[in-house]
Tab-separated table of C-alpha atoms in Angstrom:
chain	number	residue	atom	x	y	z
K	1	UNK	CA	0.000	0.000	0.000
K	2	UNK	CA	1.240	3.586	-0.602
K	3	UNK	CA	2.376	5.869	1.662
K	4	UNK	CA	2.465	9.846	2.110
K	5	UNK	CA	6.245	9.448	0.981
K	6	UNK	CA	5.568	7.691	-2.147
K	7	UNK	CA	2.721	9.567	-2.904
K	8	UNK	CA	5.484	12.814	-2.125
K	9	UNK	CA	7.857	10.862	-4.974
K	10	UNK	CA	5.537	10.092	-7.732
K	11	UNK	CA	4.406	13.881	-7.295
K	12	UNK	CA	7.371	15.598	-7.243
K	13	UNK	CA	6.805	17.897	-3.819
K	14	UNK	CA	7.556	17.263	-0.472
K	15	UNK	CA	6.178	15.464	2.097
K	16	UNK	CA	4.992	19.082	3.895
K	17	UNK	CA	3.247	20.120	1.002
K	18	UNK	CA	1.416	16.517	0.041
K	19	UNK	CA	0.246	16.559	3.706
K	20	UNK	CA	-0.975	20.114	3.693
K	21	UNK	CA	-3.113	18.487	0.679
K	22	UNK	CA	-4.288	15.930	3.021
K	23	UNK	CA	-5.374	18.059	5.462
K	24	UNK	CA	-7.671	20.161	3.203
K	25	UNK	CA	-4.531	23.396	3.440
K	26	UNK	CA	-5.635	26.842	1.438
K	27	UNK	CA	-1.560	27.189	1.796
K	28	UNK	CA	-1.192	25.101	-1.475
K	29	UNK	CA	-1.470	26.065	-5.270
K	30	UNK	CA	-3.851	24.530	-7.448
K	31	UNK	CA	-1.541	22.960	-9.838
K	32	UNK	CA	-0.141	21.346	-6.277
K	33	UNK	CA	-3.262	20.230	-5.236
K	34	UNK	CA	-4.548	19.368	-8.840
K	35	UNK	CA	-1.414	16.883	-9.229
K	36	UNK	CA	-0.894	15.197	-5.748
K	37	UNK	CA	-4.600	13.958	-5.882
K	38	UNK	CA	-4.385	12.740	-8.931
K	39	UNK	CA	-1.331	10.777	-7.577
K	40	UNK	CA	-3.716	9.898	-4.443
K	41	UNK	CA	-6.449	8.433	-6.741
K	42	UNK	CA	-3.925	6.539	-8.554
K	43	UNK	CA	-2.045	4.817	-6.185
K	44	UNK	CA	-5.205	4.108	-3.705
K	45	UNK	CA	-3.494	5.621	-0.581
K	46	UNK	CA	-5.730	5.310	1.813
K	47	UNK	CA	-5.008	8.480	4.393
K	48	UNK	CA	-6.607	6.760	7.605
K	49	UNK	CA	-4.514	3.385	7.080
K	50	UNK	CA	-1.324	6.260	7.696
K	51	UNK	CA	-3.015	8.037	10.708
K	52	UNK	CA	0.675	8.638	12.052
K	53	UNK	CA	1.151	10.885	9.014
K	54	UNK	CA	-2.088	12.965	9.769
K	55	UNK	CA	-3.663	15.363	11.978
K	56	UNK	CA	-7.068	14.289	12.245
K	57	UNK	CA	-10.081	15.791	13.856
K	58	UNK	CA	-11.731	13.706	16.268
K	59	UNK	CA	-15.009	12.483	15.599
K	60	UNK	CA	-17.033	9.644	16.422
K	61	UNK	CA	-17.032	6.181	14.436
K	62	UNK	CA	-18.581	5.280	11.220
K	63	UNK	CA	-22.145	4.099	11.428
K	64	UNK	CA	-23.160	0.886	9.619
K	65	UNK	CA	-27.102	0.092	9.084
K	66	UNK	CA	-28.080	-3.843	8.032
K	67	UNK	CA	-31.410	-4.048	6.482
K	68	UNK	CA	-32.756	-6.744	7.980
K	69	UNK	CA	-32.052	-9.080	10.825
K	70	UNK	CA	-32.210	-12.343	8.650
K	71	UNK	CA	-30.196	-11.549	6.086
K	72	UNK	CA	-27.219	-13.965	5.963
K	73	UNK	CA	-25.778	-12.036	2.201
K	74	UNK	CA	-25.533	-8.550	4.233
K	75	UNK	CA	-24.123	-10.322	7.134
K	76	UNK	CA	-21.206	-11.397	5.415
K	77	UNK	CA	-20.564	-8.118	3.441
K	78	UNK	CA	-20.633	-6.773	7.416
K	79	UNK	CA	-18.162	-9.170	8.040
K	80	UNK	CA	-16.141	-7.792	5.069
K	81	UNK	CA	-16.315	-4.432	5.771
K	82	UNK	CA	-15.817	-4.704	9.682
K	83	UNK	CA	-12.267	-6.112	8.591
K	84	UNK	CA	-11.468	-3.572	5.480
K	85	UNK	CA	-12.086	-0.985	8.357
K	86	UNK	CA	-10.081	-2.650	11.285
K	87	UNK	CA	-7.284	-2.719	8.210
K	88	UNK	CA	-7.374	0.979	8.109
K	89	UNK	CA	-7.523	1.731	12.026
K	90	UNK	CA	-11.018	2.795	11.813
K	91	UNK	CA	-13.978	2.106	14.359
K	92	UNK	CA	-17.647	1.249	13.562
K	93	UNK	CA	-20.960	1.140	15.143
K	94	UNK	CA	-23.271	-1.747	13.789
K	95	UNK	CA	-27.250	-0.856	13.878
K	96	UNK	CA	-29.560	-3.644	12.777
K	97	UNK	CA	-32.616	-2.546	11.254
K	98	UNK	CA	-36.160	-4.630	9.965
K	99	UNK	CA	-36.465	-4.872	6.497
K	100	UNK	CA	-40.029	-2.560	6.923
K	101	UNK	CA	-37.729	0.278	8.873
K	102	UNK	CA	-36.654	3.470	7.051
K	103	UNK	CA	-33.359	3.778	6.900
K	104	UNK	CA	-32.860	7.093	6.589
K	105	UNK	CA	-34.967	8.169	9.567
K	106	UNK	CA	-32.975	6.229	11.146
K	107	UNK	CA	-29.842	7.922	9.552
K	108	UNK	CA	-31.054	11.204	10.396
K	109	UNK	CA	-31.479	10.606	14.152
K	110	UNK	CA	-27.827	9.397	14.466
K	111	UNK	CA	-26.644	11.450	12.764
K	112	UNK	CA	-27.838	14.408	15.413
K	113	UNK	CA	-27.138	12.448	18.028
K	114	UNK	CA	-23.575	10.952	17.002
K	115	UNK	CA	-22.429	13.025	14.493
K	116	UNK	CA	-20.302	9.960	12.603
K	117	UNK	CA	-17.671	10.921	10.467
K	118	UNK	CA	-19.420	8.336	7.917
K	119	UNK	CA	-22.117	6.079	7.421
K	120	UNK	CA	-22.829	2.875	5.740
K	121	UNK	CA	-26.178	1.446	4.204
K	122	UNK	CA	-26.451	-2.551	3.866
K	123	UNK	CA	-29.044	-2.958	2.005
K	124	UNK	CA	-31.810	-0.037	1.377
K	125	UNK	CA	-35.222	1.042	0.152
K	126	UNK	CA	-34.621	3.731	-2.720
K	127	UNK	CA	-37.993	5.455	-2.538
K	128	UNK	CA	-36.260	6.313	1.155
K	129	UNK	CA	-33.514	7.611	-0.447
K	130	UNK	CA	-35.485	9.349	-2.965
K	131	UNK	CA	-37.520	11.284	-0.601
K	132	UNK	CA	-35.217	12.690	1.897
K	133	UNK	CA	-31.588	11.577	1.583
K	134	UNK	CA	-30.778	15.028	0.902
K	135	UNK	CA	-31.320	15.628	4.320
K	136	UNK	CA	-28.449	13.880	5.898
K	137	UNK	CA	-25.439	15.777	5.878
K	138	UNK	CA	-22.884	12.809	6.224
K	139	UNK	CA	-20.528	11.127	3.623
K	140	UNK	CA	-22.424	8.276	2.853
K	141	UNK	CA	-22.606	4.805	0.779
K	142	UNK	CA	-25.429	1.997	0.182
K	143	UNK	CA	-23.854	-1.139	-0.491
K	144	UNK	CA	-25.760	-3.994	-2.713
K	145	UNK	CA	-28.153	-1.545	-4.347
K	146	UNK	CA	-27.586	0.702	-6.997
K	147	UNK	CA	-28.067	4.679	-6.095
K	148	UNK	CA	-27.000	6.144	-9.072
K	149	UNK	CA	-30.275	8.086	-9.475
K	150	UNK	CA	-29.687	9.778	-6.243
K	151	UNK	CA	-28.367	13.187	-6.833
K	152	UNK	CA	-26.251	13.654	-3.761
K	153	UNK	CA	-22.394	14.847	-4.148
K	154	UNK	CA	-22.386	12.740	-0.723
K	155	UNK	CA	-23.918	9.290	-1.494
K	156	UNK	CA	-21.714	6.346	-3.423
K	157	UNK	CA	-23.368	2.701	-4.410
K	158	UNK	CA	-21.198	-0.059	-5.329
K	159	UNK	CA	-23.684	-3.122	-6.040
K	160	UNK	CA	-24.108	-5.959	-8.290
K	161	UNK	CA	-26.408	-4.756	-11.197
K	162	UNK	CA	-30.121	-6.440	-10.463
K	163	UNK	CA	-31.156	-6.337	-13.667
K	164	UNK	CA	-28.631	-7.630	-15.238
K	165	UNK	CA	-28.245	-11.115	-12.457
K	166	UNK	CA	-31.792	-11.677	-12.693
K	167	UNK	CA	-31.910	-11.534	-16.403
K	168	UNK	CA	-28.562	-14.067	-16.361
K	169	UNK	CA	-30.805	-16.717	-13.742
K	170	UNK	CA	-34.080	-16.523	-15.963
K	171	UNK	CA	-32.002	-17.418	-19.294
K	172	UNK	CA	-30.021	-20.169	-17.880
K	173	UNK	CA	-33.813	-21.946	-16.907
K	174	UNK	CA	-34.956	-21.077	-19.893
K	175	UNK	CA	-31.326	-22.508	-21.538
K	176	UNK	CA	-32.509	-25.694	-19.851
K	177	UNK	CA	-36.177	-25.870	-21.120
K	178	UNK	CA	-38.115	-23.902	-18.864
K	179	UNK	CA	-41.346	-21.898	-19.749
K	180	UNK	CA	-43.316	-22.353	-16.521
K	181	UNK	CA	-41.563	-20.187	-14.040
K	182	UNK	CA	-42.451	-19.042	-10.694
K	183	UNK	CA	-40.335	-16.042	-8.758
K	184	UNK	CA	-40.212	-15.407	-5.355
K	185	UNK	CA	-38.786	-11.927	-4.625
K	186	UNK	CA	-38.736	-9.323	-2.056
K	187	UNK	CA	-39.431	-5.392	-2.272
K	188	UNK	CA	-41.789	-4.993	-5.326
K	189	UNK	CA	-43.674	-1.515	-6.114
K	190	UNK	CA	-45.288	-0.107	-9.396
K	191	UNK	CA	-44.661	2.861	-11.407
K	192	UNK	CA	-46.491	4.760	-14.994
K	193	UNK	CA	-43.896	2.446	-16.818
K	194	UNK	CA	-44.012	-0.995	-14.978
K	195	UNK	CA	-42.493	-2.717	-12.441
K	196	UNK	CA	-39.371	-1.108	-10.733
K	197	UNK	CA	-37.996	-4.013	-8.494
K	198	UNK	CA	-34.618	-4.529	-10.787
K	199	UNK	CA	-34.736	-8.198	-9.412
K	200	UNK	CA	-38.113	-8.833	-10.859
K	201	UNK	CA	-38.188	-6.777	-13.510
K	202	UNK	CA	-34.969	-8.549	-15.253
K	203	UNK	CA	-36.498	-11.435	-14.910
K	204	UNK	CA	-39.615	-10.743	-16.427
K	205	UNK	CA	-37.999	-8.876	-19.816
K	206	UNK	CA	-35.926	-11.851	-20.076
K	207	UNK	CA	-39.321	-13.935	-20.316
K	208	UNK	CA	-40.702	-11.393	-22.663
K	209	UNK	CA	-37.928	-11.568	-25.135
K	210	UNK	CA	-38.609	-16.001	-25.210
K	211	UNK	CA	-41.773	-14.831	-26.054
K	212	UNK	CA	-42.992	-16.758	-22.932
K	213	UNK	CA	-46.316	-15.458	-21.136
K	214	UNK	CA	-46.056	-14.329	-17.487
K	215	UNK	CA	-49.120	-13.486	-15.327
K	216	UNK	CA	-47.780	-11.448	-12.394
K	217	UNK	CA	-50.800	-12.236	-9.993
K	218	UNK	CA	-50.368	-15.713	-10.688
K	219	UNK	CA	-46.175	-16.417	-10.876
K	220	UNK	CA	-44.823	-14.019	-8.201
K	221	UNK	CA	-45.146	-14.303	-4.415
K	222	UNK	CA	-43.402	-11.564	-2.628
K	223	UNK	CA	-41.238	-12.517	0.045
K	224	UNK	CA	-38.726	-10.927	2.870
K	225	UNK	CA	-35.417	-12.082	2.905
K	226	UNK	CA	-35.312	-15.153	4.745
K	227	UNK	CA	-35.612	-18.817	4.999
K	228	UNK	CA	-38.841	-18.801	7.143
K	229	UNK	CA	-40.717	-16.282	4.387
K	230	UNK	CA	-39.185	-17.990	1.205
K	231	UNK	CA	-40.570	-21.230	3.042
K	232	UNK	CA	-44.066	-19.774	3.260
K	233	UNK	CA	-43.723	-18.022	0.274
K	234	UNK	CA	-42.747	-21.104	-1.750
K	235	UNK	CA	-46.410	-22.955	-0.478
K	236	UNK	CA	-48.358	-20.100	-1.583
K	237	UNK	CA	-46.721	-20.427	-5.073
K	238	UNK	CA	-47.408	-23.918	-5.204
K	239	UNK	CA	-51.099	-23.464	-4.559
K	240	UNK	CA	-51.642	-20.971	-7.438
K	241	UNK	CA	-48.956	-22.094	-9.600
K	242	UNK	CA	-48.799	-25.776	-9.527
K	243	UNK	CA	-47.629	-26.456	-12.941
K	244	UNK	CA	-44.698	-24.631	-12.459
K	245	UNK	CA	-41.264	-26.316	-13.587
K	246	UNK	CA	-38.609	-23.863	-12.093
K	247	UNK	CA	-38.658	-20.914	-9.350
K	248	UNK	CA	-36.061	-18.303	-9.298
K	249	UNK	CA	-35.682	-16.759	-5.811
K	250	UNK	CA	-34.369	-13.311	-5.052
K	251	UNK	CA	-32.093	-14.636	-2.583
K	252	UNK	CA	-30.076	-17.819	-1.702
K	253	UNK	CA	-31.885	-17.412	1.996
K	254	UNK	CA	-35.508	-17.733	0.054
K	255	UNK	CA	-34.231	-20.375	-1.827
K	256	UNK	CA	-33.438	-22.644	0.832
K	257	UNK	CA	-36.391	-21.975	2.727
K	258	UNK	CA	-38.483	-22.687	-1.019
K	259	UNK	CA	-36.417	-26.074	-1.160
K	260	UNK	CA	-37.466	-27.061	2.379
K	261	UNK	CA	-41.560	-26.100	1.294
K	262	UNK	CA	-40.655	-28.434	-1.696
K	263	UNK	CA	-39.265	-30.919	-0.239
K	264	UNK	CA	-42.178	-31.014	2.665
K	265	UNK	CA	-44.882	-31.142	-0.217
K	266	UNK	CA	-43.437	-34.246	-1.715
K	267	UNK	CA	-41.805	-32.395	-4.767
K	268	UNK	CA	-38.300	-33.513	-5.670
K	269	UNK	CA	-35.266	-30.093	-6.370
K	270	UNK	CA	-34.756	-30.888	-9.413
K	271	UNK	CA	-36.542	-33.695	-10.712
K	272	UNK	CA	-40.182	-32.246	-10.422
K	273	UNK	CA	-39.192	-28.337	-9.652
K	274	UNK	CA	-35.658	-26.511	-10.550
K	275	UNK	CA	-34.490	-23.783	-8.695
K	276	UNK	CA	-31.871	-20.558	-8.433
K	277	UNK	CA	-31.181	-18.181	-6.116
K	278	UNK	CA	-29.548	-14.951	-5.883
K	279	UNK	CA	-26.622	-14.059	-3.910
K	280	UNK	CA	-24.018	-16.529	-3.752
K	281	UNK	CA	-23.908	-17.345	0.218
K	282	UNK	CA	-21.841	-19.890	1.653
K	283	UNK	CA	-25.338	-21.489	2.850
K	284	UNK	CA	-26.169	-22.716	-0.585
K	285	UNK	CA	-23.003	-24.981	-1.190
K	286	UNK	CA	-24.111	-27.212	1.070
K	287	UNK	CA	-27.643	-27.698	0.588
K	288	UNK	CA	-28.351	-30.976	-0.874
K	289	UNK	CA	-29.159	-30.397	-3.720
K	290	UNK	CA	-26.766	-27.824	-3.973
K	291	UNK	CA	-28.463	-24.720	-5.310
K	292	UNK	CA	-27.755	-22.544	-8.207
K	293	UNK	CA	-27.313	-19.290	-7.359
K	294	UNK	CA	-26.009	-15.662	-8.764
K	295	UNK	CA	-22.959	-15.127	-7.104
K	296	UNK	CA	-22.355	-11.543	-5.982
K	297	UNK	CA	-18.560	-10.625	-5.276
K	298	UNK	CA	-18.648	-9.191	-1.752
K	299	UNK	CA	-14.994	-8.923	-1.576
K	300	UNK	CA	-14.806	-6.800	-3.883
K	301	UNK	CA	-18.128	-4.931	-2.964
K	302	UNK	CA	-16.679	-4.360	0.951
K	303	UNK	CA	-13.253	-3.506	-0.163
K	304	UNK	CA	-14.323	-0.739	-2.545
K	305	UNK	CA	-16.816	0.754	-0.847
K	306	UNK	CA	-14.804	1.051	2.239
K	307	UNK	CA	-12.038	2.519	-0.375
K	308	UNK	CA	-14.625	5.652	-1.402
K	309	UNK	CA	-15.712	6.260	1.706
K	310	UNK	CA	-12.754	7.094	3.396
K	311	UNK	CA	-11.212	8.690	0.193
K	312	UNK	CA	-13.959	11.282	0.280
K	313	UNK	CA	-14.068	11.612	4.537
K	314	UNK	CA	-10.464	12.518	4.369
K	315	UNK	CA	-11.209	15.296	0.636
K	316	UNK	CA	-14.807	15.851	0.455
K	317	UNK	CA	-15.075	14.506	-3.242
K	318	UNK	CA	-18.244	13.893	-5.083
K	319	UNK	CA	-19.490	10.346	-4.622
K	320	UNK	CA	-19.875	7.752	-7.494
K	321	UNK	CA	-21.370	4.701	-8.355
K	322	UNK	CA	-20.202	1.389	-9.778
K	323	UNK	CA	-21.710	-2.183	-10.797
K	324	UNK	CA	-19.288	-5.327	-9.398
K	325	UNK	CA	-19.394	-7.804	-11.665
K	326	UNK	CA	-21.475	-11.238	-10.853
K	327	UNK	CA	-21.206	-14.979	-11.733
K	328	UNK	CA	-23.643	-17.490	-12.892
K	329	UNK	CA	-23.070	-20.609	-10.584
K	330	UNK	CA	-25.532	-23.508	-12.067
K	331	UNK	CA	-25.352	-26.632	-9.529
K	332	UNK	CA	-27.320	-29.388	-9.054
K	333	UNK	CA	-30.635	-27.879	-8.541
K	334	UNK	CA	-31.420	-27.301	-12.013
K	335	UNK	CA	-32.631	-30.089	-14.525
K	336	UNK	CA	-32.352	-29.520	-18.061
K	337	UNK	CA	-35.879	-30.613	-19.861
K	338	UNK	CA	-35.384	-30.238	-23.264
C-alpha cells in the first residue's frame, strides 16, 4: 500500500506540502493540489490506514445500518467491511434494522445524536432515499443496491447490477427448457412504466424476449429475505402455480427456505421443480441439492466501498457509483428438460 512518501515521490513535492493536501490546506497552489490527488487516486493511498502521518479531527465512528435481521448475504458483506475498516484503524458502530424500517430516519437521528464521520447502508429502500436523503449531511454509501439516481455529491453505491443477475438466472432456466416459471422476490412496487424491483423486472424482460407469457398475480409471491418467508412463500406459489417447472428466488436465503416447502410437499429439487437463487452465500453450497445461485462478489463490494468512503471523509469529493461484476453458478438444482 502507498504511503504519504511515495505519494510525495511520484508527485514531485515534499512530504509538507502533500500533507498540507491531506489536510484540506488553502496554503497550497492549485496545480499542487490538482497533481498530488491525482497521484492519491492513482495509487489508492488510503489516508486513515497512515493516521501517524495525519492530523485528524476527532469524531465519532462510522455508522453501519443492516437491512434486515435475517439476512445472511448482508451479514457477510458486514463481516467484510468490519475487517477492510479494522485494516485501516477505523472504528464502527453496527445498527440492525427490519427490512419494513426506514433507513434514513434512522440515519437522520444518528446522525444528530452521534455526528459519525461516515455512514454505511447494507441494504436499502430507494424510494427512502429518494424522498429525503438530501437531508443527511454525512458522507455516505449503500452497499448492494444501486443509487445512481440519487443526486447527492455525498452518497456512493457499489452493487451488483439487479437487472442484469436476474436476467442471467431466468435465461439459464430457460437454456434448460423452462417456460413455466415461478419467482419469489422481495421489495416490489409499481410505477407509470411498470415494475421497478430490478430483481423482478430482469427477470420478467428476459421472459418477454422467449416470447414466454407471465401473469404477475399468478407467478410471483413476494417474500422478505429469509428462509422462514421464502418457506411460506414457496407454499403459496405452489397453490396458485402448480404447474410450475422452475422458481427463481431473489435470494439464496428464500431459496433454501423454497427447497425445504418443496421438499415437505413431496416435490423432488430438481426432478419435479428446478431452482436458483440470488446471492451466492456460503449457505447454498451445502444444501443438498446444492443450489444454483447468482454469485455476488462481496470482496470486492466491501473492499471498494470502504475505499470511497474514506477517500472522500479525508477530501470531500463527489461520490460515485459502480456495478461489481457477478457470476452465474448452475449446480445441481437445475434439470435440463429439453
Amino acid at each position: 500500500m502507498a504511503t504519504i512518501k511515495d505519494i510525495a515521490r511520484l508527485s514531485g513535492y515534499s512530504i509538507g506540502t502533500v500533507s498540507r493536501v491531506i489536510n484540506n490546506h488553502h496554503d497550497v497552489s492549485e496545480q499542487a493540489r490538482q497533481t498530488i490527488e491525482k497521484v492519491i487516486a492513482e495509487s489508492g493511498f488510503q489516508p486513515n490506514a497512515n493516521a501517524k502521518h495525519l492530523k485528524q479531527t476527532a469524531s465519532s465512528a462510522i455508522t453501519i445500518f443492516v437491512k434486515g435481521t435475517q439476512n445472511v448475504f448482508l451479514e457477510d458483506i458486514l463481516e467484510k467491511i468490519q475487517l477492510q475498516l479494522r485494516n485501516s484503524h477505523e472504528t464502527a458502530t453496527v445498527i440492525f434494522l427490519d427490512e419494513a424500517d426506514n433507513e434514513i430516519e434512522a440515519a437522520k437521528k444518528i446522525e444528530t445524536e452521534r455526528r459519525p464521520r461516515g455512514m454505511i447502508f447494507l441494504g436499502g429502500n430507494l424510494d427512502h432515499f429518494r424522498k429525503s436523503f438530501s437531508e443527511l449531511k454525512t458522507p455516505s454509501t449503500l452497499v448492494s443496491a444501486d443509487a445512481s439516481e440519487i443526486e447527492s455529491s455525498l452518497l456512493s453505491s457499489f452493487a451488483t447490477d439487479d437487472y442484469e443477475g436476474s436476467y442471467a438466472a431466468l435465461e439459464l432456466l430457460i437454456h434448460n427448457g423452462h417456460t413455466k416459471i415461478g419467482i419469489i422476490g422481495g421489495h416490489m412496487s409499481y410505477n407509470e412504466e411498470g415494475i421497478t424491483s430490478a430483481r423482478l423486472s430482469g427477470a420478467v424482460d428476459c421472459l418477454k424476449k422467449h416470447d414466454i407469457e407471465f401473469d404477475l398475480e399468478k407467478q410471483f409471491v413476494a417474500s422478505r429475505f429469509s428462509m422462514d418467508d421464502g418457506f411460506r412463500a414457496a407454499k403459496r406459489l405452489l397453490k396458485k402455480y402448480p404447474d410450475l417447472t422452475a422458481v427463481f428466488a431473489h435470494s439464496d436465503m428464500i431459496a433454501i427456505g423454497a427447497l425445504r416447502a418443496f421438499t415437505d410437499s413431496g416435490l423432488n429439487v430438481p426432478d419435479d421443480i428446478s431452482l436458483i437463487g440470488f446471492d451466492g452465500i456460503e449457505y447454498s453450497r451445502y444444501t443438498i441439492p446444492r443450489i444454483a445461485t447468482i454469485r455476488q462478489d462481496t470482496e470486492a463490494m466491501a473492499k471498494k466501498s470502504i475505499d470511497d468512503l474514506l477517500m472522500r471523509i479525508s477530501y470531500q469529493r463527489n461520490g460515485c457509483h459502480e456495478f461489481i461484476p457477478f457470476e452465474v453458478i448452475s449446480k445441481e438444482s437445475i434439470r435440463d428438460i429439453r
